[in-house]
Short mmCIF file of C-alpha atoms and ligand atoms in Angstrom, two decimals:
data_model
loop_
_atom_site.label_atom_id
_atom_site.label_comp_id
_atom_site.label_asym_id
_atom_site.label_seq_id
_atom_site.Cartn_x
_atom_site.Cartn_y
_atom_site.Cartn_z
CA UNK A 6 0.00 0.00 0.00
CA UNK A 7 1.26 3.44 -0.95
CA UNK A 8 2.31 5.83 1.81
CA UNK A 9 1.36 9.43 1.05
CA UNK A 10 2.79 12.37 2.98
CA UNK A 11 2.36 16.12 2.68
CA UNK A 12 5.57 17.81 1.62
CA UNK A 13 5.68 21.47 2.63
CA UNK A 14 8.35 22.20 0.01
CA UNK A 15 6.11 21.12 -2.88
CA UNK A 16 2.93 22.09 -0.98
CA UNK A 17 1.33 18.81 -1.93
CA UNK A 18 0.77 15.25 -0.90
CA UNK A 19 3.40 13.03 -2.50
CA UNK A 20 3.94 9.31 -2.58
CA UNK A 21 6.73 8.49 -0.19
CA UNK A 22 9.50 6.32 -1.60
CA UNK A 23 12.69 6.10 0.47
CA UNK A 24 15.91 7.16 -1.21
CA UNK A 25 17.49 3.83 -0.27
CA UNK A 26 15.34 0.68 -0.31
CA UNK A 27 13.65 -0.20 3.00
CA UNK A 28 15.50 2.45 4.98
CA UNK A 29 14.35 5.93 5.97
CA UNK A 30 16.62 8.71 7.16
CA UNK A 31 14.65 11.14 9.32
CA UNK A 32 15.80 14.32 11.04
CA UNK A 33 13.70 16.15 13.62
CA UNK A 34 14.62 19.48 15.17
CA UNK A 35 14.92 18.99 18.90
CA UNK A 36 14.19 21.17 21.87
CA UNK A 37 16.01 24.34 22.83
CA UNK A 38 16.92 23.32 26.36
CA UNK A 39 16.69 26.65 28.17
CA UNK A 40 13.47 25.56 29.88
CA UNK A 41 11.10 22.61 30.16
CA UNK A 42 9.19 21.51 27.07
CA UNK A 43 5.66 22.89 26.96
CA UNK A 44 2.74 20.80 25.72
CA UNK A 45 2.88 22.66 22.37
CA UNK A 46 6.42 21.41 21.79
CA UNK A 47 5.22 17.96 22.81
CA UNK A 48 2.42 18.04 20.24
CA UNK A 49 5.10 18.31 17.56
CA UNK A 50 7.05 15.39 19.03
CA UNK A 51 3.87 13.30 19.14
CA UNK A 52 3.33 14.06 15.43
CA UNK A 53 6.92 13.03 14.66
CA UNK A 54 6.47 9.86 16.70
CA UNK A 55 3.37 8.97 14.68
CA UNK A 56 5.41 9.57 11.53
CA UNK A 57 8.21 7.32 12.76
CA UNK A 58 5.79 4.58 13.85
CA UNK A 59 3.94 4.77 10.52
CA UNK A 60 7.22 4.36 8.63
CA UNK A 61 8.05 1.35 10.77
CA UNK A 62 4.52 -0.05 10.37
CA UNK A 63 5.17 0.09 6.63
CA UNK A 64 8.23 -2.08 7.14
CA UNK A 65 10.94 0.58 6.87
CA UNK A 66 13.91 0.74 9.16
CA UNK A 67 14.16 4.33 10.43
CA UNK A 68 17.37 6.18 11.26
CA UNK A 69 15.91 8.94 13.41
CA UNK A 70 18.22 11.76 14.41
CA UNK A 71 17.26 14.53 16.82
CA UNK A 72 19.41 17.41 17.95
CA UNK A 73 19.42 19.21 21.24
CA UNK A 74 19.81 22.96 20.81
CA UNK A 75 22.05 23.97 23.71
CA UNK A 76 23.63 27.08 22.19
CA UNK A 77 23.00 29.81 19.63
CA UNK A 78 19.18 30.10 19.59
CA UNK A 79 18.71 33.82 20.09
CA UNK A 80 15.67 35.44 21.59
CA UNK A 81 14.81 37.10 18.27
CA UNK A 82 14.52 35.39 14.89
CA UNK A 83 16.38 38.39 13.43
CA UNK A 84 19.54 37.13 15.18
CA UNK A 85 19.53 39.90 17.71
CA UNK A 86 19.04 39.77 21.44
CA UNK A 87 20.38 37.36 23.95
CA UNK A 88 21.12 33.66 23.59
CA UNK A 89 18.18 31.82 25.15
CA UNK A 90 20.60 29.59 27.07
CA UNK A 91 22.39 32.51 28.72
CA UNK A 92 19.01 34.03 29.55
CA UNK A 93 17.82 30.71 31.04
CA UNK A 94 21.00 30.57 33.07
CA UNK A 95 20.29 33.99 34.59
CA UNK A 96 16.66 33.08 35.26
CA UNK A 97 17.56 29.93 37.16
CA UNK A 98 20.87 30.89 38.75
CA UNK A 99 22.43 27.76 37.23
CA UNK A 100 25.09 27.63 34.53
CA UNK A 101 24.10 27.31 30.87
CA UNK A 102 25.70 23.84 30.90
CA UNK A 103 23.72 22.80 33.96
CA UNK A 104 20.36 23.90 32.59
CA UNK A 105 21.12 22.17 29.28
CA UNK A 106 21.55 18.91 31.15
CA UNK A 107 18.58 19.44 33.44
CA UNK A 108 16.10 20.28 30.68
CA UNK A 109 17.42 17.61 28.31
CA UNK A 110 16.77 14.95 30.95
CA UNK A 111 13.33 16.40 31.72
CA UNK A 112 12.53 16.40 27.99
CA UNK A 113 13.54 12.73 27.66
CA UNK A 114 11.33 11.93 30.62
CA UNK A 115 8.38 13.70 28.93
CA UNK A 116 8.97 11.69 25.75
CA UNK A 117 9.05 8.48 27.74
CA UNK A 118 5.83 9.31 29.59
CA UNK A 119 4.10 10.03 26.28
CA UNK A 120 5.34 6.73 24.81
CA UNK A 121 7.31 8.64 22.16
CA UNK A 122 10.17 6.56 20.78
CA UNK A 123 13.56 8.09 21.47
CA UNK A 124 15.50 8.93 18.32
CA UNK A 125 18.05 6.35 17.25
CA UNK A 126 20.65 9.11 17.55
CA UNK A 127 20.71 12.16 19.83
CA UNK A 128 23.19 14.94 19.03
CA UNK A 129 23.98 18.15 20.86
CA UNK A 130 24.98 21.41 19.16
CA UNK A 131 27.84 22.00 21.62
CA UNK A 132 29.31 18.58 20.78
CA UNK A 133 29.55 19.54 17.09
CA UNK A 134 31.20 22.96 17.04
CA UNK A 135 33.99 21.84 14.70
CA UNK A 136 31.51 20.39 12.17
CA UNK A 137 29.60 23.68 12.23
CA UNK A 138 32.80 25.67 11.69
CA UNK A 139 33.68 23.37 8.77
CA UNK A 140 30.29 23.93 7.17
CA UNK A 141 30.54 27.72 7.59
CA UNK A 142 33.98 27.59 5.91
CA UNK A 143 32.50 25.68 2.99
CA UNK A 144 29.71 28.27 2.65
CA UNK A 145 32.32 31.04 2.90
CA UNK A 146 34.60 29.48 0.26
CA UNK A 147 31.61 29.28 -2.09
CA UNK A 148 31.08 33.03 -1.67
CA UNK A 149 27.83 33.24 0.31
CA UNK A 150 29.03 35.07 3.43
CA UNK A 151 30.04 38.52 4.64
CA UNK A 152 31.07 39.87 8.00
CA UNK A 153 29.65 42.62 10.18
CA UNK A 154 30.81 43.96 13.50
CA UNK A 155 28.93 41.22 15.34
CA UNK A 156 29.36 38.14 13.20
CA UNK A 157 29.55 36.23 9.93
CA UNK A 158 26.32 36.40 7.98
CA UNK A 159 24.72 34.45 5.15
CA UNK A 160 23.89 36.59 2.12
CA UNK A 161 20.45 35.25 1.16
CA UNK A 162 20.36 37.33 -2.05
CA UNK A 163 22.99 34.95 -3.48
CA UNK A 164 20.53 32.03 -3.42
CA UNK A 165 18.18 32.02 -6.41
CA UNK A 166 15.09 30.77 -4.68
CA UNK A 167 15.81 31.70 -1.07
CA UNK A 168 12.71 31.16 1.07
CA UNK A 169 10.89 28.96 -1.49
CA UNK A 170 9.92 26.54 1.29
CA UNK A 171 7.90 29.31 2.93
CA UNK A 172 6.97 31.01 -0.36
CA UNK A 173 8.59 34.06 1.25
CA UNK A 174 8.01 37.42 -0.35
CA UNK A 175 11.68 38.35 -0.09
CA UNK A 176 11.31 41.70 -1.89
CA UNK A 177 8.35 42.64 0.24
CA UNK A 178 10.28 41.80 3.39
CA UNK A 179 13.21 43.85 2.16
CA UNK A 180 10.98 46.82 1.46
CA UNK A 181 9.22 46.52 4.81
CA UNK A 182 10.41 49.50 6.78
CA UNK A 183 9.74 48.00 10.18
CA UNK A 184 12.44 45.40 9.81
CA UNK A 185 15.68 46.16 11.60
CA UNK A 186 18.32 45.37 9.03
CA UNK A 187 21.22 47.10 10.81
CA UNK A 188 24.50 46.08 9.21
CA UNK A 189 22.86 43.18 7.40
CA UNK A 190 22.67 43.46 3.60
CA UNK A 191 19.22 41.92 3.36
CA UNK A 192 16.37 41.59 5.83
CA UNK A 193 16.43 37.79 5.47
CA UNK A 194 20.20 37.38 6.03
CA UNK A 195 21.10 35.44 9.16
CA UNK A 196 24.09 34.78 11.38
CA UNK A 197 26.32 31.76 10.83
CA UNK A 198 28.79 32.73 13.56
CA UNK A 199 28.31 35.40 16.21
CA UNK A 200 31.21 37.07 17.98
CA UNK A 201 31.17 37.11 21.76
CA UNK A 202 30.23 40.66 22.71
CA UNK A 203 33.28 42.79 23.49
CA UNK A 204 34.11 42.92 27.17
CA UNK A 205 31.68 40.14 27.99
CA UNK A 206 32.63 36.59 28.94
CA UNK A 207 30.00 34.24 27.57
CA UNK A 208 29.55 30.89 29.30
CA UNK A 209 29.54 29.12 25.97
CA UNK A 210 32.10 30.33 23.44
CA UNK A 211 34.73 28.84 21.17
CA UNK A 212 37.72 29.82 19.05
CA UNK A 213 37.05 29.99 15.32
CA UNK A 214 38.77 31.27 12.16
CA UNK A 215 36.66 34.45 12.54
CA UNK A 216 37.17 35.10 16.25
CA UNK A 217 35.84 33.89 19.58
CA UNK A 218 32.13 33.36 19.54
CA UNK A 219 29.37 30.81 19.00
CA UNK A 220 27.47 29.31 16.08
CA UNK A 221 24.13 30.65 14.84
CA UNK A 222 21.13 28.44 15.50
CA UNK A 223 20.42 27.26 11.94
CA UNK A 224 23.91 25.97 11.17
CA UNK A 225 23.75 23.26 13.83
CA UNK A 226 20.94 21.38 12.10
CA UNK A 227 22.46 21.58 8.59
CA UNK A 228 25.79 20.40 10.02
CA UNK A 229 24.58 17.58 12.27
CA UNK A 230 22.01 16.32 9.75
CA UNK A 231 24.77 16.05 7.13
CA UNK A 232 27.09 14.27 9.58
CA UNK A 233 24.58 11.61 10.63
CA UNK A 234 22.25 11.31 7.63
CA UNK A 235 24.18 12.72 4.67
CA UNK A 236 23.61 15.92 2.71
CA UNK A 237 20.39 14.62 1.14
CA UNK A 238 18.10 12.37 3.15
CA UNK A 239 14.43 11.40 3.26
CA UNK A 240 12.47 13.55 5.70
CA UNK A 241 13.17 16.64 7.77
CA UNK A 242 10.54 17.78 10.22
CA UNK A 243 9.67 20.29 12.91
CA UNK A 244 6.88 22.63 13.94
CA UNK A 245 5.25 25.05 11.49
CA UNK A 246 7.15 28.02 12.95
CA UNK A 247 10.31 26.55 11.40
CA UNK A 248 9.03 27.00 7.84
CA UNK A 249 9.81 30.71 7.26
CA UNK A 250 13.09 31.02 9.16
CA UNK A 251 14.88 27.99 10.58
CA UNK A 252 14.19 25.50 7.79
CA UNK A 253 14.42 28.10 5.02
CA UNK A 254 17.88 28.90 6.37
CA UNK A 255 18.88 25.27 6.74
CA UNK A 256 18.03 24.76 3.06
CA UNK A 257 19.99 27.89 2.03
CA UNK A 258 23.10 26.75 3.95
CA UNK A 259 22.98 23.25 2.51
CA UNK A 260 22.46 24.56 -1.01
CA UNK A 261 25.42 26.91 -0.58
CA UNK A 262 27.78 24.12 0.48
CA UNK A 263 26.47 20.88 -1.01
CA UNK A 264 24.08 22.08 -3.70
CA UNK A 265 21.23 19.99 -2.27
CA UNK A 266 17.90 20.79 -0.60
CA UNK A 267 18.95 18.70 2.42
CA UNK A 268 15.78 16.60 2.51
CA UNK A 269 13.42 15.00 0.02
CA UNK A 270 10.35 15.72 2.18
CA UNK A 271 9.84 18.64 4.57
CA UNK A 272 7.08 18.00 7.08
CA UNK A 273 5.62 20.32 9.71
CA UNK A 274 3.32 19.90 12.66
CA UNK A 275 0.87 22.72 13.26
CA UNK A 276 0.72 24.57 16.52
CA UNK A 277 -1.11 23.80 19.69
CA UNK A 278 -2.79 27.00 20.72
CA UNK A 279 -3.89 28.08 24.13
CA UNK A 280 -6.82 30.49 24.07
CA UNK A 281 -6.16 30.93 20.37
CA UNK A 282 -2.81 32.54 21.17
CA UNK A 283 0.55 31.08 20.31
CA UNK A 284 1.89 29.20 23.26
CA UNK A 285 5.26 30.81 23.83
CA UNK A 286 7.66 29.77 26.54
CA UNK A 287 8.78 33.34 26.84
CA UNK A 288 5.27 34.40 27.89
CA UNK A 289 5.77 32.50 31.16
CA UNK A 290 3.20 30.32 32.88
CA UNK A 291 3.24 27.77 30.09
CA UNK A 292 1.76 24.33 30.48
CA UNK A 293 4.07 21.36 30.90
CA UNK A 294 3.18 17.68 30.80
CA UNK A 295 3.78 17.73 34.55
CA UNK A 296 1.12 20.45 34.92
CA UNK A 297 -1.40 18.05 33.40
CA UNK A 298 -0.19 15.10 35.47
CA UNK A 299 -0.39 17.17 38.67
CA UNK A 300 -4.02 17.90 37.82
CA UNK A 301 -4.69 14.16 37.65
CA UNK A 302 -4.50 13.52 33.90
CA UNK A 303 -2.70 10.50 32.55
CA UNK A 304 0.03 11.47 30.02
CA UNK A 305 -1.65 9.09 27.57
CA UNK A 306 -4.75 11.32 27.71
CA UNK A 307 -2.65 14.14 26.25
CA UNK A 308 -1.43 11.80 23.53
CA UNK A 309 -5.05 10.81 22.81
CA UNK A 310 -6.07 14.50 22.78
CA UNK A 311 -3.35 15.21 20.19
CA UNK A 312 -4.31 12.28 17.98
CA UNK A 313 -7.84 13.60 17.76
CA UNK A 314 -6.67 16.37 15.42
CA UNK A 315 -4.77 16.01 12.16
CA UNK A 316 -1.17 17.17 12.52
CA UNK A 317 -1.73 19.76 9.79
CA UNK A 318 -4.47 21.57 11.63
CA UNK A 319 -4.08 23.89 14.53
CA UNK A 320 -5.37 22.51 17.79
CA UNK A 321 -6.78 24.57 20.61
CA UNK A 322 -5.93 23.30 24.03
CA UNK A 323 -8.76 23.19 26.54
CA UNK A 324 -9.38 21.43 29.83
CA UNK A 325 -12.74 20.30 28.47
CA UNK A 326 -10.92 18.67 25.58
CA UNK A 327 -8.56 16.96 28.02
CA UNK A 328 -11.51 15.70 30.08
CA UNK A 329 -13.18 14.14 27.09
CA UNK A 330 -9.87 12.64 25.93
CA UNK A 331 -9.43 11.09 29.38
CA UNK A 332 -12.98 9.66 29.34
CA UNK A 333 -12.61 8.22 25.82
CA UNK A 334 -9.23 6.74 26.61
CA UNK A 335 -10.51 5.10 29.79
CA UNK A 336 -13.48 3.62 27.91
CA UNK A 337 -11.16 2.29 25.24
CA UNK A 338 -8.70 0.84 27.75
CA UNK A 339 -11.46 -0.81 29.73
CA UNK A 340 -12.92 -2.38 26.59
CA UNK A 341 -9.51 -3.69 25.52
CA UNK A 342 -8.85 -5.05 29.00
CA UNK A 343 -12.20 -6.83 29.10
CA UNK A 344 -11.60 -8.52 25.74
CA UNK A 345 -9.15 -10.83 27.51
CA UNK A 346 -6.90 -13.11 25.48
CA UNK A 347 -5.75 -12.05 22.03
CA UNK A 348 -6.66 -14.08 18.93
CA UNK A 349 -6.01 -13.33 15.25
CA UNK A 350 -6.44 -9.80 13.89
CA UNK A 351 -9.17 -8.95 11.38
CA UNK A 352 -7.63 -8.36 7.95
CA UNK A 353 -10.41 -6.01 6.79
CA UNK A 354 -9.85 -3.66 9.73
CA UNK A 355 -6.08 -3.84 9.33
CA UNK A 356 -6.36 -2.78 5.68
CA UNK A 357 -8.63 0.13 6.55
CA UNK A 358 -6.29 1.20 9.32
CA UNK A 359 -3.26 1.16 7.04
CA UNK A 360 -5.24 3.20 4.52
CA UNK A 361 -5.90 5.89 7.11
CA UNK A 362 -2.39 6.12 8.52
CA UNK A 363 -0.86 6.04 5.05
CA UNK A 364 -3.16 8.87 4.00
CA UNK A 365 -0.83 11.55 5.38
CA UNK A 366 -1.10 10.21 8.94
CA UNK A 367 -4.85 10.59 9.33
CA UNK A 368 -5.06 9.86 13.05
CA UNK A 369 -8.61 11.22 13.59
CA UNK A 370 -9.78 8.62 11.03
CA UNK A 371 -7.61 5.93 12.61
CA UNK A 372 -9.18 6.65 16.01
CA UNK A 373 -12.70 6.63 14.55
CA UNK A 374 -11.95 3.22 13.02
CA UNK A 375 -10.76 2.02 16.43
CA UNK A 376 -14.15 2.94 17.86
CA UNK A 377 -15.91 1.15 14.96
CA UNK A 378 -13.91 -1.91 15.95
CA UNK A 379 -14.93 -1.55 19.60
CA UNK A 380 -18.61 -1.38 18.61
CA UNK A 381 -18.38 -4.18 16.03
CA UNK A 382 -19.65 -7.67 16.76
CA UNK A 383 -16.32 -9.34 16.04
CA UNK A 384 -15.19 -11.88 18.67
CA UNK A 385 -13.32 -10.32 21.61
CA UNK A 386 -10.04 -12.09 20.81
CA UNK A 387 -10.11 -10.76 17.23
CA UNK A 388 -10.78 -7.24 18.47
CA UNK A 389 -7.94 -7.48 20.95
CA UNK A 390 -5.45 -8.70 18.34
CA UNK A 391 -6.56 -6.02 15.86
CA UNK A 392 -6.35 -3.13 18.32
CA UNK A 393 -2.93 -4.35 19.44
CA UNK A 394 -1.77 -3.95 15.83
CA UNK A 395 -3.35 -0.45 15.64
CA UNK A 396 -1.56 0.50 18.82
CA UNK A 397 1.82 0.00 17.15
CA UNK A 398 1.04 3.34 15.51
CA UNK A 399 -1.35 4.95 18.02
CA UNK A 400 1.10 4.23 20.84
CA UNK A 401 -1.57 4.49 23.57
CA UNK A 402 -0.25 1.48 25.52
CA UNK A 403 -3.74 -0.03 25.23
CA UNK A 404 -2.93 -3.68 25.80
CA UNK A 405 -0.64 -2.93 28.76
CA UNK A 406 -3.30 -1.15 30.75
CA UNK A 407 -4.95 -2.75 33.75
CA UNK A 408 -7.53 -1.27 36.07
CA UNK A 409 -6.11 -0.21 39.40
CA UNK A 410 -7.30 -2.67 42.02
CA UNK A 411 -8.09 -0.72 45.14
CA UNK A 412 -7.33 -2.07 48.59
CA UNK A 413 -10.55 -1.42 50.51
CA UNK A 414 -9.98 -1.56 54.30
CA UNK A 415 -11.43 -4.55 56.17
CA UNK A 416 -13.78 -2.46 58.32
CA UNK A 417 -15.34 -0.89 55.20
CA UNK A 418 -15.78 -4.35 53.65
CA UNK A 419 -17.46 -5.47 56.90
CA UNK A 420 -19.91 -2.55 56.62
CA UNK A 421 -20.65 -3.52 53.02
CA UNK A 422 -21.25 -7.10 54.14
CA UNK A 423 -23.64 -5.93 56.92
CA UNK A 424 -25.46 -3.73 54.41
CA UNK A 425 -25.96 -6.70 52.08
CA UNK A 426 -27.36 -8.64 55.02
CA UNK A 427 -29.74 -5.76 55.88
CA UNK A 428 -30.88 -5.51 52.27
CA UNK A 429 -31.45 -9.27 52.16
CA UNK A 430 -33.61 -8.95 55.31
CA UNK A 431 -35.39 -5.94 53.80
CA UNK A 432 -34.23 -3.76 56.73
CA UNK A 433 -34.04 -0.74 54.46
CA UNK A 434 -33.45 1.81 57.22
CA UNK A 435 -30.41 -0.13 58.45
CA UNK A 436 -29.13 -0.54 54.88
CA UNK A 437 -29.28 3.25 54.35
CA UNK A 438 -27.55 3.96 57.65
CA UNK A 439 -24.77 1.52 56.73
CA UNK A 440 -24.38 3.23 53.36
CA UNK A 441 -23.94 6.55 55.22
CA UNK A 442 -21.24 4.97 57.39
CA UNK A 443 -19.47 3.64 54.32
CA UNK A 444 -19.55 7.10 52.78
CA UNK A 445 -18.26 8.71 55.96
CA UNK A 446 -15.30 6.34 55.74
CA UNK A 447 -14.58 7.81 52.27
CA UNK A 448 -16.02 5.03 50.10
CA UNK A 449 -19.04 4.62 47.91
CA UNK A 450 -20.97 1.49 47.17
CA UNK A 451 -22.72 0.75 43.90
CA UNK A 452 -25.14 -2.17 43.56
CA UNK A 453 -24.57 -4.15 40.37
CA UNK A 454 -25.83 -7.46 38.97
CA UNK A 455 -22.56 -9.03 40.18
CA UNK A 456 -23.06 -7.70 43.71
CA UNK A 457 -21.94 -4.52 45.48
CA UNK A 458 -18.91 -2.64 44.14
CA UNK A 459 -16.93 -0.42 46.49
CA UNK A 460 -14.50 2.30 45.55
CA UNK A 461 -13.07 5.41 47.13
CA UNK A 462 -15.06 8.59 46.64
P1 AMP B 27 12.08 25.00 20.33
O1 AMP B 27 12.37 24.51 21.72
O2 AMP B 27 11.60 26.39 20.27
O3 AMP B 27 13.29 24.77 19.45
O4 AMP B 27 10.90 24.12 19.77
C1 AMP B 27 10.89 22.71 19.80
C2 AMP B 27 9.85 22.19 18.81
O5 AMP B 27 8.52 22.55 19.22
C3 AMP B 27 10.01 22.74 17.39
O6 AMP B 27 9.76 21.70 16.45
C4 AMP B 27 8.93 23.80 17.32
O7 AMP B 27 8.52 24.02 15.99
C5 AMP B 27 7.82 23.16 18.13
N1 AMP B 27 6.83 24.08 18.73
C6 AMP B 27 7.06 25.25 19.36
N2 AMP B 27 5.90 25.79 19.81
C7 AMP B 27 4.90 24.93 19.45
C8 AMP B 27 3.47 24.92 19.61
N3 AMP B 27 2.81 25.87 20.26
N4 AMP B 27 2.78 23.89 19.09
C9 AMP B 27 3.42 22.88 18.43
N5 AMP B 27 4.77 22.84 18.25
C10 AMP B 27 5.50 23.84 18.75
ZN1 ZN B 28 16.67 22.48 13.41
#
């Protein structure tokens, strides 16, 4: 069955065929580790996980590389302002190196809790300074750079179709009077290497052929992607905000040195929005996975919530949405648990499922099909085997889930027993009084066909 994916570069759905048979080389832009990941960031990593799982479901072996941005990402996209890492260091009172480690570990923990596969290769910007310097030299030798008082810049006017990925109106941007060009030749030019500010000791800085300083943000991804995946690989992805700046610049750098577009497919996850506004870390008070967990939500409920929307549509976060995701997930888990032993999967459902996931990762359809399966009259063992196959892509840990068995204290069980006795003797007043006692002890009793069920209130 054909796998179709939306390629932002071509702005269309294309049939995916790996460049090398059976193997897919995938690069995903990682987190800037100056703070914890917010749930918007995590939406993008859930999308990339679905992509990776879909590729594997189709039988491909995936080389999945993800960087950690621990230097060079400046506060402003125009390459001005402070390095986010140095700013994070001041905010926390820890060193830039310490916060990089702290937030990288916290990020990995978030991925684990969301059942997101770790990349097959992690790489840190600060571990690849030499490779970045080498790439800048190559770009310089090919005549695409110039220097200003604060760094080495990429001259975007030297690239024929600069910004094609974003369909950027380069002339319009240039003419726009509000843009601070400063010493830059063009509004869209960007820093490859920034000099450490005079008289200021940065925590992260290195020697280079141009002077002491640090790499620009975009160069790290072009450099590390080429090191681990080659200068032309299958899929490069990130969030939609990367289209006009970060990925446009990665493409420009790679064209300038290697003459390639870096990746065959460019894929982007759309933003999670909070109250319709962009969820920015810099705005403070952002929501982390831990914020949801502290409020009693299971991390899998956030994964379910994300799967309910197609990755190419914006998604508004709401607590109501989380509540309904939690309810649906619990119903689904309970059904799967009650199906018991697994049998053989249903081929018809498997074909439909593959159709949906291969249709540009249509997870809302895949979830709807899962509910059709739940409601179908197929034998329980067939349902269980089929949903277990679906879960290789959905990643909701459905078959692993078990209801929590509560330890009800002996004295509460004795009250329940006495209440049953009273009900049997039709002593309704006593039965009600016993129910009150059970409730005072913090439990509630529900009468079912299988007898009374007790759980904490
Ligand atoms: P950053 O830490 O800024 O480098 O971002 C890490 C990843 O999260 C990138 O792929 C971004 O495109 C993505 N991202 C940032 N904000 C959001 C958001 N609100 N919704 C979805 N993805 C986002
Ligand atoms: Zn990147």
